[in-house]
mmCIF file of C-alpha atoms in Angstrom:
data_model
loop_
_atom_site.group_PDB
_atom_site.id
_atom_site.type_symbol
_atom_site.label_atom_id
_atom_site.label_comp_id
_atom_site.label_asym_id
_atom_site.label_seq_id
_atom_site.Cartn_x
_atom_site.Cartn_y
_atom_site.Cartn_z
ATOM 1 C CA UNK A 1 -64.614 -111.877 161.695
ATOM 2 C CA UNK A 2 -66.622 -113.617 159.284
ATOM 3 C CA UNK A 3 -69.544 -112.603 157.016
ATOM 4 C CA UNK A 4 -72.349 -114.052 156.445
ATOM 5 C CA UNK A 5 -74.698 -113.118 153.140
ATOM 6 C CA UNK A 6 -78.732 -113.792 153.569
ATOM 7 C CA UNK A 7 -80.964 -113.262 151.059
ATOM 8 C CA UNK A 8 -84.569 -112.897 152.185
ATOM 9 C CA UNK A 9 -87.063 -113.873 149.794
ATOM 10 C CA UNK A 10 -89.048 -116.835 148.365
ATOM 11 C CA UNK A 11 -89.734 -119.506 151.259
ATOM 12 C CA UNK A 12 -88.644 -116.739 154.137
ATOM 13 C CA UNK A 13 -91.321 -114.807 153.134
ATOM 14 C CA UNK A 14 -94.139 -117.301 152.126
ATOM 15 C CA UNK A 15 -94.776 -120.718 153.628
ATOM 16 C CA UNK A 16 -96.174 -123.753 151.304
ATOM 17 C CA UNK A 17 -99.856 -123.540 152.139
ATOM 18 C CA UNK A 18 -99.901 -119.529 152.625
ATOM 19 C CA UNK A 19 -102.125 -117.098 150.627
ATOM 20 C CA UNK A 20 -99.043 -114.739 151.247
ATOM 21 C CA UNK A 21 -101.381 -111.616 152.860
ATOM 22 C CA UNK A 22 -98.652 -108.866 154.473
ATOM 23 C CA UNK A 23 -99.495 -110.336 157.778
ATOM 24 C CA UNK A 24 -98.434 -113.531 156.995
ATOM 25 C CA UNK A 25 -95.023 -112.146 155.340
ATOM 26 C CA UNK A 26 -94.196 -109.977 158.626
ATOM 27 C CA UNK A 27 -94.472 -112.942 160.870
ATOM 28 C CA UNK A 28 -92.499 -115.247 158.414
ATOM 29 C CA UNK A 29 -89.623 -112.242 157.874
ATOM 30 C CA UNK A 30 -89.493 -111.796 162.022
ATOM 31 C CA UNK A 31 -89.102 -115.788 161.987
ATOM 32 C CA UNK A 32 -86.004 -115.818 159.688
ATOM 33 C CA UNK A 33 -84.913 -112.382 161.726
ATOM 34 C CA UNK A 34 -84.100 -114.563 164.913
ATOM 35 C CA UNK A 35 -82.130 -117.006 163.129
ATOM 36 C CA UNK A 36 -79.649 -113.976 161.705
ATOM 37 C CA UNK A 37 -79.721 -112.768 165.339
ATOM 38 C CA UNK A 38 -78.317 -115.842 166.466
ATOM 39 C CA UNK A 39 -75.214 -115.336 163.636
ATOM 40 C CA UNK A 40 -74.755 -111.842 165.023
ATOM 41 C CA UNK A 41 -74.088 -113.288 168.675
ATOM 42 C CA UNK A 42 -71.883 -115.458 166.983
ATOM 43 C CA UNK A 43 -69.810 -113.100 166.113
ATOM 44 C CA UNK A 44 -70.810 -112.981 162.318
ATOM 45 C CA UNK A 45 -70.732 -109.482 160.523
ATOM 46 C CA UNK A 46 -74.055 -109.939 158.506
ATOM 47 C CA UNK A 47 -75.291 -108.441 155.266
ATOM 48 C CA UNK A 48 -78.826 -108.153 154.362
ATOM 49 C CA UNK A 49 -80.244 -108.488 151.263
ATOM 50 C CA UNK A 50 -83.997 -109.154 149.633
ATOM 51 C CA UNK A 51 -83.692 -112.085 147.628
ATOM 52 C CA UNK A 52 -87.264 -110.425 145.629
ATOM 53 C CA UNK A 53 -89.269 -113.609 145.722
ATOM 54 C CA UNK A 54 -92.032 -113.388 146.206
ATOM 55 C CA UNK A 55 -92.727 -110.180 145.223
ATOM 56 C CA UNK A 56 -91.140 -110.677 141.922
ATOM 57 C CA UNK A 57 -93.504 -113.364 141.231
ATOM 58 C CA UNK A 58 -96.445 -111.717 141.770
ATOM 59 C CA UNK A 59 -95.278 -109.300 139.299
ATOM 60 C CA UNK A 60 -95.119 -111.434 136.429
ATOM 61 C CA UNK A 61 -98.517 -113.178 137.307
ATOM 62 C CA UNK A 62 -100.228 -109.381 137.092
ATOM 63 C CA UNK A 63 -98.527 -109.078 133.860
ATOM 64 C CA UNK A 64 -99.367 -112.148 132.067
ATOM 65 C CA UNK A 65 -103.085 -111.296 133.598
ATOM 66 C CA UNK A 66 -103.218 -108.205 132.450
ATOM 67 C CA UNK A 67 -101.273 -109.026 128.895
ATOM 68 C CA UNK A 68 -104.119 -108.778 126.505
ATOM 69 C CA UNK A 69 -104.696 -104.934 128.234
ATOM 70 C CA UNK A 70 -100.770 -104.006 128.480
ATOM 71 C CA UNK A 71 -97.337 -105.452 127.556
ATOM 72 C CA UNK A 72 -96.315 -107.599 130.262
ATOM 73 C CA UNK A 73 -92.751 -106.657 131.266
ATOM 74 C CA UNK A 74 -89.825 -109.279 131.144
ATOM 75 C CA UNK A 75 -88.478 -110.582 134.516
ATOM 76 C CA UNK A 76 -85.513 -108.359 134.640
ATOM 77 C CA UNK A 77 -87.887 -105.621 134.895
ATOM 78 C CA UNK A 78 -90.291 -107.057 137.479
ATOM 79 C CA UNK A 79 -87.288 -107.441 139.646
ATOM 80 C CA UNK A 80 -86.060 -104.029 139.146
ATOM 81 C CA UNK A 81 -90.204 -102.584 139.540
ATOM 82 C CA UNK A 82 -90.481 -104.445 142.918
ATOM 83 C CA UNK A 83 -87.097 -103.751 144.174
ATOM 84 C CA UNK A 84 -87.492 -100.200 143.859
ATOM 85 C CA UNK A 85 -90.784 -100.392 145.496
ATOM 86 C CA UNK A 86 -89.191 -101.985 148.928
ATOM 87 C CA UNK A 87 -86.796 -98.753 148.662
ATOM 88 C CA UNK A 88 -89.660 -96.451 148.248
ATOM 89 C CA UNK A 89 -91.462 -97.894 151.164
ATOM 90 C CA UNK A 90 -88.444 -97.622 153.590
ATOM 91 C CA UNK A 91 -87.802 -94.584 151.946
ATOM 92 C CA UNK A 92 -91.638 -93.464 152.438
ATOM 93 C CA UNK A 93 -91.443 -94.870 155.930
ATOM 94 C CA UNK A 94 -88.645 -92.876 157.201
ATOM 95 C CA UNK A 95 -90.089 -89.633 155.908
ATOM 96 C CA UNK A 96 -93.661 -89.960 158.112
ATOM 97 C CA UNK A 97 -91.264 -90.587 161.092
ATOM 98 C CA UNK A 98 -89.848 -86.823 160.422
ATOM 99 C CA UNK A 99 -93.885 -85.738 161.047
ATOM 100 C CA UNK A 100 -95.316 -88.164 163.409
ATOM 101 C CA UNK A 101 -95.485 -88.043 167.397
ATOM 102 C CA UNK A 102 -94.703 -91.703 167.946
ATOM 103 C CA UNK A 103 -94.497 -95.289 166.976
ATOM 104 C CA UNK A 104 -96.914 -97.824 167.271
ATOM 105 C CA UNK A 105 -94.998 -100.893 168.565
ATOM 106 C CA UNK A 106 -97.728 -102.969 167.809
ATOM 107 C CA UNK A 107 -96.868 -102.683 163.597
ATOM 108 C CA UNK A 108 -93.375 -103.247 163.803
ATOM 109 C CA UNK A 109 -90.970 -102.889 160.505
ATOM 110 C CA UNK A 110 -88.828 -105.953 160.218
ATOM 111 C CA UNK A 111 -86.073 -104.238 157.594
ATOM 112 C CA UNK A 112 -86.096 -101.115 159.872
ATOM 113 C CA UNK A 113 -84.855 -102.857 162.958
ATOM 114 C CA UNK A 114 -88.109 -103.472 163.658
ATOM 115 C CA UNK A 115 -89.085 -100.005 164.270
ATOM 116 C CA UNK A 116 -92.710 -99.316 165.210
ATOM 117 C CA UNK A 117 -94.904 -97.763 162.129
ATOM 118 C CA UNK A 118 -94.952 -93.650 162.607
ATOM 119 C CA UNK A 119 -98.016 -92.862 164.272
ATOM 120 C CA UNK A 120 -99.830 -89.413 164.749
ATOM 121 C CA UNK A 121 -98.990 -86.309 162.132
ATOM 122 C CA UNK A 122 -98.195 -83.587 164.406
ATOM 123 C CA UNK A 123 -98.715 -80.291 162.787
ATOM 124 C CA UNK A 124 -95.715 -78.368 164.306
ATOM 125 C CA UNK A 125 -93.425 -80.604 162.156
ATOM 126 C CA UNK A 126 -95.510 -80.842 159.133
ATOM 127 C CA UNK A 127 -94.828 -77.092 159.301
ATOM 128 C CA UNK A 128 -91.158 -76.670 160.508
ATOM 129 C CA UNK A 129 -89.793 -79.722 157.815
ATOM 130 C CA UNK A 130 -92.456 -79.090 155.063
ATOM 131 C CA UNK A 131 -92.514 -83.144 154.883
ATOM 132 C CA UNK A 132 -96.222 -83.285 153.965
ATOM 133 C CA UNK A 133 -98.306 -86.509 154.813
ATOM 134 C CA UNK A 134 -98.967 -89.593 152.142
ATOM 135 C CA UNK A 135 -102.879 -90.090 152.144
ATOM 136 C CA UNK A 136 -104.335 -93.462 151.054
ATOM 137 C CA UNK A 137 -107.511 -92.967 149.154
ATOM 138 C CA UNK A 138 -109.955 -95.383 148.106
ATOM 139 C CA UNK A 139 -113.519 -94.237 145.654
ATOM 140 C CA UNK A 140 -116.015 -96.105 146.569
ATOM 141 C CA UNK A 141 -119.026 -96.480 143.550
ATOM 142 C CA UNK A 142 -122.471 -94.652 144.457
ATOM 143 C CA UNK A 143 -124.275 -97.977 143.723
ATOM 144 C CA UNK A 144 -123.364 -100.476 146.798
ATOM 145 C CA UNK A 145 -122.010 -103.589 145.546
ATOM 146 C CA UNK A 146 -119.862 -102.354 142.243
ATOM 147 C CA UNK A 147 -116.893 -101.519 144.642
ATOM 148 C CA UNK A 148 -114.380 -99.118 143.980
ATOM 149 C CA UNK A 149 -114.016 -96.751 140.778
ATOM 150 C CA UNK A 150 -110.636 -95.496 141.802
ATOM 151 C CA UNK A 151 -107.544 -95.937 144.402
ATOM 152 C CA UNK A 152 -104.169 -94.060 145.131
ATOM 153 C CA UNK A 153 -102.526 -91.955 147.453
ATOM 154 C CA UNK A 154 -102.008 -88.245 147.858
ATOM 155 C CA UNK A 155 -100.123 -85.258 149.511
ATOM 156 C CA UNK A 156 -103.013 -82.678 151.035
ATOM 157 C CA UNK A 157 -101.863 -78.990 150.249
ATOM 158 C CA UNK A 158 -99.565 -77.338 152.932
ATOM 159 C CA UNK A 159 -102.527 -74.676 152.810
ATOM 160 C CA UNK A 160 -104.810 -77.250 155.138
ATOM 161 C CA UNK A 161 -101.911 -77.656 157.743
ATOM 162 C CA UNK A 162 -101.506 -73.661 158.073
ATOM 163 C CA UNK A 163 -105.181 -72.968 158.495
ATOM 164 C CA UNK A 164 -104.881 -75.691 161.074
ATOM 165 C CA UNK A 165 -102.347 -74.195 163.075
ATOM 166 C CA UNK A 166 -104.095 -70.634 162.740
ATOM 167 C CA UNK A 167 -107.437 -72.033 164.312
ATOM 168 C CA UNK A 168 -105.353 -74.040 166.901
ATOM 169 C CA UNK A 169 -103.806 -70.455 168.029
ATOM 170 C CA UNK A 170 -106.917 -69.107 168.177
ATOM 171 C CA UNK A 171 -108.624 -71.675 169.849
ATOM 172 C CA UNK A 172 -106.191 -71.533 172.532
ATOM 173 C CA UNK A 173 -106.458 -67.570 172.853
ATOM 174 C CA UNK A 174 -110.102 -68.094 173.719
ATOM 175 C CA UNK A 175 -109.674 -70.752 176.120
ATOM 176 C CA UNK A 176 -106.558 -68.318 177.681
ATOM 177 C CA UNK A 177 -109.260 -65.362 177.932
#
């Protein structure tokens, strides 16, 4: 059998003329996808890699932005930042499909055999694997027009998912009565 070695990245990810939004990757990544298909019905045992461009990039352009306010890092270091990143993601990925009720096959995951994005927390698993949810979070300034004051994601408190369950038990007592 033979192998065949791709390396996605660079071109595969961003056409000449693209701004490069995350739509724009997922369509160009499911483009390249069909072409490694048509190796696997060849017969071709096919490994996968992420060739890092552009994501890499984009790294070093935030750091030599952003040099005068911290050390930029060297490239080594970008590629090793934004590597880990696309491991976290799968890796983040993965873990809301332990607590969800479905996919939505609309948002599909090219790397993850294009599995549908985890849709709907249900509580019952929150509860039985303790995997608790990753929240977005965006701060919006009181003022309108000066934007955000502050981003990132976090975990609510297990306590909000057993006081959940609790009223849910109780609801459905009364509606049993």
């Amino acid at each position: 059998m033979k192998t065949a070695v791709i390396a996605i990245g660079g071109n595969a990810i961003i056409m000449e003329g693209q701004k490069g939004t995350i739509e724009e990757q997922f369509e160009n990544v499911s483009k390249s996808c069909d072409h490694i298909i048509d190796l696997l019905e060849e017969g071709y045992n096919v490994v996968l890699t992420h060739g890092n461009g552009p994501h890499v990039g984009n790294s070093l352009i935030k750091g030599e932005a952003g040099k005068d306010l911290v050390p930029a890092y060297p490239m080594d270091a970008c590629g090793a930042e934004t590597q880990g990143l696309l491991g976290y993601a799968i890796n983040y990925t993965k873990k809301m499909g332990e607590i969800t009720t479905t996919e939505n096959p609309n948002v599909t995951i090219p790397i993850l055999n294009f599995q549908g994005i985890p849709t709907g927390i249900d509580l019952r698993k929150v509860l039985e694997t303790g995997v608790l949810p990753l929240i977005d979070t965006a701060i919006a300034h009181k003022e309108p027009g000066i934007g955000m004051i502050g981003a990132g994601v976090v975990n609510p408190p297990m306590e909000c998912f057993k006081k959940a369950a609790l009223a849910l038990a109780k609801r459905i007592k009364e509606l049993e009565a």
